[in-house]
Every structure is written in C-alpha cells, then in structure tokens.
Tab-separated table of C-alpha atoms and ligand atoms in Angstrom:
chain	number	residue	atom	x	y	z
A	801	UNK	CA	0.000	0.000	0.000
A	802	UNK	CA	0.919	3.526	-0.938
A	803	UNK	CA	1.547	6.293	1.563
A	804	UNK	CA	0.269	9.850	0.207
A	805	UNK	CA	0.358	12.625	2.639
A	806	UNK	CA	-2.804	14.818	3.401
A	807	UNK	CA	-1.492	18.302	3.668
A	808	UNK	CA	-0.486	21.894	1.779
A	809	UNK	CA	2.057	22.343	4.245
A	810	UNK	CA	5.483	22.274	2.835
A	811	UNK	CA	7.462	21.282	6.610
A	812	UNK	CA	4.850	18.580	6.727
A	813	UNK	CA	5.705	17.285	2.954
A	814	UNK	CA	9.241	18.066	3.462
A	815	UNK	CA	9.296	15.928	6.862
A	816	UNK	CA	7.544	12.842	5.568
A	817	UNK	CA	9.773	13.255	2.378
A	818	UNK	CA	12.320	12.992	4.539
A	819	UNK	CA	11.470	9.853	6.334
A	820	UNK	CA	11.812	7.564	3.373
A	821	UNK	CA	8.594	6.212	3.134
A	822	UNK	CA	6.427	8.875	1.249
A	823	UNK	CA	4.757	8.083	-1.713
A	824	UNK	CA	2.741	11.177	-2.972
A	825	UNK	CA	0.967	13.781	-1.523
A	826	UNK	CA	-3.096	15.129	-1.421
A	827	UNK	CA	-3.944	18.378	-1.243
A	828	UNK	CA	-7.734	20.145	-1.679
A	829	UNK	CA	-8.567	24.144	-1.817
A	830	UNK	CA	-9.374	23.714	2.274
A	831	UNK	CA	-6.143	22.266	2.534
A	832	UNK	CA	-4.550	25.190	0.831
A	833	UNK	CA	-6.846	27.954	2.998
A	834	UNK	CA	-5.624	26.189	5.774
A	835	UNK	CA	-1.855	26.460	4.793
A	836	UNK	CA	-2.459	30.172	3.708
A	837	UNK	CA	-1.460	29.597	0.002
A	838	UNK	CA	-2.202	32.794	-2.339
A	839	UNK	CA	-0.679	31.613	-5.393
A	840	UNK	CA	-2.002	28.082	-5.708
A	841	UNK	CA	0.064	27.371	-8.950
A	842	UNK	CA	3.533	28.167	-7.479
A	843	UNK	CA	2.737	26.291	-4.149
A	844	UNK	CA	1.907	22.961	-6.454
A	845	UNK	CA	4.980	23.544	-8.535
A	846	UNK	CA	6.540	23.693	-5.326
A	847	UNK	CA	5.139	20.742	-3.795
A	848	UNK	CA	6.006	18.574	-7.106
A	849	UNK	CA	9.294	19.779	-6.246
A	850	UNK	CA	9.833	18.042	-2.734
A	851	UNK	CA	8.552	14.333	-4.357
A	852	UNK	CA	8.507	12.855	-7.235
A	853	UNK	CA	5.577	11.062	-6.645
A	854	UNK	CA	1.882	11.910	-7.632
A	855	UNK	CA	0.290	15.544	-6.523
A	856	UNK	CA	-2.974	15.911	-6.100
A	857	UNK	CA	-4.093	19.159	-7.026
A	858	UNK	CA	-8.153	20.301	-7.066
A	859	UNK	CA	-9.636	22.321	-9.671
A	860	UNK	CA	-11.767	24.708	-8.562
A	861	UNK	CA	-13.790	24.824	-11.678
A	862	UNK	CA	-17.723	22.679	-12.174
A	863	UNK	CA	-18.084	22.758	-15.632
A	864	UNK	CA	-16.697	20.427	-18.013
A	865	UNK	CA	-15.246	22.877	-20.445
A	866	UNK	CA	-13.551	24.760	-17.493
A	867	UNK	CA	-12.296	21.766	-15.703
A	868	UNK	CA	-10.418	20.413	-18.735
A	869	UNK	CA	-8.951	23.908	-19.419
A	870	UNK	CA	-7.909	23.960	-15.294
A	871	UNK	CA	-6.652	20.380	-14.873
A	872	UNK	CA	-4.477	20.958	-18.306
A	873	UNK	CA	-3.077	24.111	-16.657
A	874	UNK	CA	-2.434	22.296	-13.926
A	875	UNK	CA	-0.789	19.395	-15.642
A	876	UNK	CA	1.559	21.051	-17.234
A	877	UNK	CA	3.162	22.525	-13.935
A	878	UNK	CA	4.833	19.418	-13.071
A	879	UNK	CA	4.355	15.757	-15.086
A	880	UNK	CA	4.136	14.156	-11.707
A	881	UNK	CA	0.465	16.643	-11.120
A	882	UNK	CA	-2.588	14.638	-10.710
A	883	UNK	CA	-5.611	16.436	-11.220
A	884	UNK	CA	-8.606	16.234	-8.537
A	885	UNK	CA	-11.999	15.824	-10.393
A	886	UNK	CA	-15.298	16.150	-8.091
A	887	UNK	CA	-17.682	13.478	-8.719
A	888	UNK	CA	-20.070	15.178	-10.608
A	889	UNK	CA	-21.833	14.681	-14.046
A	890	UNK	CA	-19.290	17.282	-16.049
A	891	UNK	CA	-16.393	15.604	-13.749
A	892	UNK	CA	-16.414	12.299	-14.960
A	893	UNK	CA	-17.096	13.519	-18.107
A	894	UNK	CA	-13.956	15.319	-17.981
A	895	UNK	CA	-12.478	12.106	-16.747
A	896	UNK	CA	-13.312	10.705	-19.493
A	897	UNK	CA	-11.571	13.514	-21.474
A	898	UNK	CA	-8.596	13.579	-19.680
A	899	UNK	CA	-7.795	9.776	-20.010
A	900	UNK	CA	-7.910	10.267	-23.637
A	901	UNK	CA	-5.347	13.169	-23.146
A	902	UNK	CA	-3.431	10.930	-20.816
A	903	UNK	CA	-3.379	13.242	-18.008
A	904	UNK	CA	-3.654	11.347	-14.931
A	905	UNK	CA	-7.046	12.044	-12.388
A	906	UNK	CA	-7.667	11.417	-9.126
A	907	UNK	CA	-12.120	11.340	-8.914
A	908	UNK	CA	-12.612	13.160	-5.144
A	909	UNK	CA	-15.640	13.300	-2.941
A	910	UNK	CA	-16.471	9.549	-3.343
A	911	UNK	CA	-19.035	8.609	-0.964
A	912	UNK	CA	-20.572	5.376	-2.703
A	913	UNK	CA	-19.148	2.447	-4.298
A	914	UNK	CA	-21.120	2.896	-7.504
A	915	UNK	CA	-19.751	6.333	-7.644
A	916	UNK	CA	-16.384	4.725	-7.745
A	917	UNK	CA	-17.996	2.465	-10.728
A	918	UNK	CA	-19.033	5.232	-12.577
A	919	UNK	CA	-15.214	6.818	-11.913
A	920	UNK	CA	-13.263	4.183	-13.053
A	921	UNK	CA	-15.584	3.679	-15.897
A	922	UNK	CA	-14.566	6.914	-17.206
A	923	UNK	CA	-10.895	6.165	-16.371
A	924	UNK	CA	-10.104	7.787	-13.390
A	925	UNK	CA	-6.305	6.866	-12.397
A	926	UNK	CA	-7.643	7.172	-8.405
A	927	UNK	CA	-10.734	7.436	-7.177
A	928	UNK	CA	-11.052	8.924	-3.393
A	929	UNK	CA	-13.549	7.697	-1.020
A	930	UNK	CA	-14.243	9.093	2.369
A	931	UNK	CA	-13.837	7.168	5.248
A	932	UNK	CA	-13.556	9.620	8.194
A	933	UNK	CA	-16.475	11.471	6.532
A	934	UNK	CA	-18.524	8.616	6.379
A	935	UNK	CA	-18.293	7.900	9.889
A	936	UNK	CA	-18.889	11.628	11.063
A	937	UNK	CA	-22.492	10.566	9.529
A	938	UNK	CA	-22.699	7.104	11.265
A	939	UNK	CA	-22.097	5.104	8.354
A	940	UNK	CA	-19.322	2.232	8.865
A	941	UNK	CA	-16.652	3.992	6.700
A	942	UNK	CA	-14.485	1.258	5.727
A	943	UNK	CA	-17.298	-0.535	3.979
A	944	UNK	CA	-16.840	1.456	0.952
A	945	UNK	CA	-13.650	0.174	0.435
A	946	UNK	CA	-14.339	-3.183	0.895
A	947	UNK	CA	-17.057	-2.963	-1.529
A	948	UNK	CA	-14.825	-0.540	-4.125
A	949	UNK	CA	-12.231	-3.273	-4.091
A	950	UNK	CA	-14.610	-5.762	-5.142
A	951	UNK	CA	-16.095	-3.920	-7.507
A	952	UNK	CA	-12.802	-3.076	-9.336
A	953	UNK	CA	-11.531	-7.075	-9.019
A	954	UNK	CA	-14.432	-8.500	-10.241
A	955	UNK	CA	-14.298	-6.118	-13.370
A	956	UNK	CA	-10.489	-5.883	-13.518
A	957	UNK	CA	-10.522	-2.121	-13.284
A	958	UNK	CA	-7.100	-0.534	-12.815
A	959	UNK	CA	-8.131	2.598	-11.179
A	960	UNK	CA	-6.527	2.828	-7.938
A	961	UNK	CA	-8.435	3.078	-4.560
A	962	UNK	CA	-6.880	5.921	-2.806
A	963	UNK	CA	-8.584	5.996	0.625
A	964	UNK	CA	-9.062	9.405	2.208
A	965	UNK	CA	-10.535	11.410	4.954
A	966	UNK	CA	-8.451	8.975	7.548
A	967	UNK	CA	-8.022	10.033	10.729
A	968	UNK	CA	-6.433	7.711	13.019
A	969	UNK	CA	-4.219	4.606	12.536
A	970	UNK	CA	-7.024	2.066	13.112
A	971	UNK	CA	-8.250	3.744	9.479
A	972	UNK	CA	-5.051	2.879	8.078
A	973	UNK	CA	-4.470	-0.265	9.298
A	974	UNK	CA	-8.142	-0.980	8.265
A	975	UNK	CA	-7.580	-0.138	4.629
A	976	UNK	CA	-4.076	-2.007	4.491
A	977	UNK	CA	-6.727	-4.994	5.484
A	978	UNK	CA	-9.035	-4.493	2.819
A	979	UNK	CA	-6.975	-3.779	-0.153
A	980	UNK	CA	-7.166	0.213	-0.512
A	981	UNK	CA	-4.034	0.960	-2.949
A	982	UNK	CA	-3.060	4.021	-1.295
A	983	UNK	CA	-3.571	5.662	2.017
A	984	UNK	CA	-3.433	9.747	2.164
A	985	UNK	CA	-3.356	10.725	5.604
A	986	UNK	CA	-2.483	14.048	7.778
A	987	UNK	CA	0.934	14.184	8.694
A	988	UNK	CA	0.016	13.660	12.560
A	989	UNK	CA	-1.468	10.097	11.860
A	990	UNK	CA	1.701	9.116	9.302
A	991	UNK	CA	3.729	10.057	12.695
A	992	UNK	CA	1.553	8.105	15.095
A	993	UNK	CA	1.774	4.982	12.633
A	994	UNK	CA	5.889	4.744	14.133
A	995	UNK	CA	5.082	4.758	17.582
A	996	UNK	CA	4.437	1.453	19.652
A	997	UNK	CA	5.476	2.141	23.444
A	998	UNK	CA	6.850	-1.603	23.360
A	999	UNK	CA	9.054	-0.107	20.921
A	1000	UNK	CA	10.401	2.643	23.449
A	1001	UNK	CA	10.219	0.338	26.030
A	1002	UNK	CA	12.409	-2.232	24.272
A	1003	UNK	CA	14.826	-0.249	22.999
A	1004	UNK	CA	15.409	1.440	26.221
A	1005	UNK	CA	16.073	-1.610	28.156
A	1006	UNK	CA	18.494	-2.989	25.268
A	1007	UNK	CA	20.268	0.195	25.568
A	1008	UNK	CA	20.521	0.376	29.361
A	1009	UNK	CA	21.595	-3.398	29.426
A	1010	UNK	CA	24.333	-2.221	26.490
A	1011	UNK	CA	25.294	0.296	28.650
A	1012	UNK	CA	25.504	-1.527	31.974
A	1013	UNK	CA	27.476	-4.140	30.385
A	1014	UNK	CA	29.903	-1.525	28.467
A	1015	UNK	CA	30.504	0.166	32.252
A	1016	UNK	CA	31.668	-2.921	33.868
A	1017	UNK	CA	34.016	-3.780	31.247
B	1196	E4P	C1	-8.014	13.885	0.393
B	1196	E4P	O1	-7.794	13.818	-0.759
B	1196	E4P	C2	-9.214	14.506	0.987
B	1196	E4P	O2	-9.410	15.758	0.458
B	1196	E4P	C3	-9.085	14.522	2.472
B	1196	E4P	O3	-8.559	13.286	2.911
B	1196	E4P	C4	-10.349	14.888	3.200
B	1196	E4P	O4	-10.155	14.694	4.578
B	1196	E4P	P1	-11.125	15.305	5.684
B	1196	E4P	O5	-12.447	14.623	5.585
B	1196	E4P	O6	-10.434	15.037	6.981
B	1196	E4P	O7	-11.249	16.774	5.378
C-alpha cells in the first residue's frame, strides 16, 4: 500500500519526504486555505518539487469545459500533477476527457461504491472515497472500500483506490486490510503509525543493558 500525505504544508511534505517512506501527496482548496497559500500554482509547482511522486491538485472549476482547461493548466506545472476531479456529471465527463489526453485524475468526494464504478468507468487513475467522513455521519466507513475493491476485481478495473478522509491509525491499518491501494493521511497520523510504546520500552532496556554491560568492562 501507498503512503500519500494529506497536507499543503510544505514542513509537513518536506518531513515525511524525509522519512523515506512517502509516496505522494493530497492536497484540496481547504487544505490550501488552511496552509495560507495565495498563489495556488507556485505552491503545487513547489510541492512537485519536494517528491517525485503523484500531486494531487483540485480544480476549482464545475463545468466540463472549465475543468479540462484547469486540470491541463495544472498538468503542465509538473508531469508528476494529478488532477482532482469532483464526482459530478461534467467531472467524470472530464475524466473521461482527460484519459484520452493521458493526463492522470484522481475522482474526489467519493461517498458510494457505484460512484467509484461510474469513476473508473470513465478512467479515473484514483478514485477517493471518504472514510472519516462517512463515519462523522454514522455510516461504517471502511465498507466502501471493501465494496470498491470488489467492484474493481471483479471487473479488472485498474483505477486505484486511494482511501481518504483517515483520521487515526485504526483507518489505516483498516484499509491495508481491505486492499485500498493508497492511504493519504495528515501528517500527525503518518507520525503516530511509528510509535508502539513496546518499541520505546524495548529499545530502552536494550540500551541500558548495552550500557551496563559496556561500564563494567
Ligand atoms: C483527500 O484527498 C481529501 O481531500 C481529504 O482526505 C479529506 O479529509 P477530511 O475529511 O479530513 O477533510
């Protein structure tokens, strides 16, 4: 399973760059408010800068003719930009579109399996369902990705599940379980997937032992 980070922050993408085990990143337009970007186009160039792996970056358009003139723009800052699509009729027509033009897509705001259907249909490289939302609204999120990855092996789609809207390990660890291709997450959770205090606890007492043996000699 793939490990995309959820975040516009450049320490954040920088950091998990950093620990060798970062695959892509997510962004969305809240994302971006949150991070205070202005100039939306530099920060993605920037961003496809720190990996080399896929980008997701949102258009803010909802028509079809605007979102294929957006997610080209988009594409061409950085061959490793994948352009977010909203699941909506003119989205997944641009989908459809943007296959042909071999620009790769990432179909966001997934909140049903046949939604995902309908995505990879069209040719969406990712689709991206929900979880954490889904569960917000007392729905068992992980369903949907049990039911996506079904859906996709029975038909021998190729369109990636890219699970999103996690928000603790138990989400990841639940998605590793079911199949999801990739995992975006916030930064916070990618940290909290290291820790185990068994781990601490275990290293410190091979250390001390090390150390109590080293002092003698
Ligand atoms: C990722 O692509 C999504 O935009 C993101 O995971 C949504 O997460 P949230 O539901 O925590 O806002």
């Amino acid at each position: 399973m793939q490990f995309f980070v959820d975040t516009a922050l450049l320490s954040e993408i920088e950091e998990a760059a950093a620990m060798g085990i970062l695959d892509g990143v997510t962004t969305n337009p809240s994302l971006m408010a949150k991070a205070g970007v202005q100039d939306f186009d530099a920060h993605y160039r920037a961003i496809a800068q720190i990996t080399s792996g896929p980008v997701s970056a949102e258009v803010i358009s909802t028509t079809y003719a605007d979102m294929i003139q957006e997610a080209r723009r988009l594409h061409a800052i950085a061959p490793n930009i994948v352009v977010k699509i909203p699941f909506i009729p003119d989205g997944v027509k641009a989908l459809k579109t943007l296959k042909e033009d071999g620009i790769p897509t990432n179909c966001t705001l997934i909140f049903s399996p046949l939604q995902a259907l309908i995505a990879a249909k069209a040719g969406a490289t990712y689709v991206s369902p929900f979880l954490g939302r889904l569960d917000d609204i007392g729905h068992e999120g992980i369903e949907i990705i049990r039911q996506i990855r079904r859906i996709f092996d029975n038909y021998g789609f190729e369109t990636q599940i890219l699970a999103a809207s996690l928000r603790h390990p138990y989400h990841v660890l639940l998605c590793a379980l079911e199949g999801a291709d990739v995992a975006t997450m916030p930064f916070a959770v990618l940290k909290q997937l290291f820790h185990h205090p068994l781990t601490d606890k275990g290293l410190a007492q091979f250390l001390a032992d090390y150390q109590k043996l080293h002092v003698r000699a």
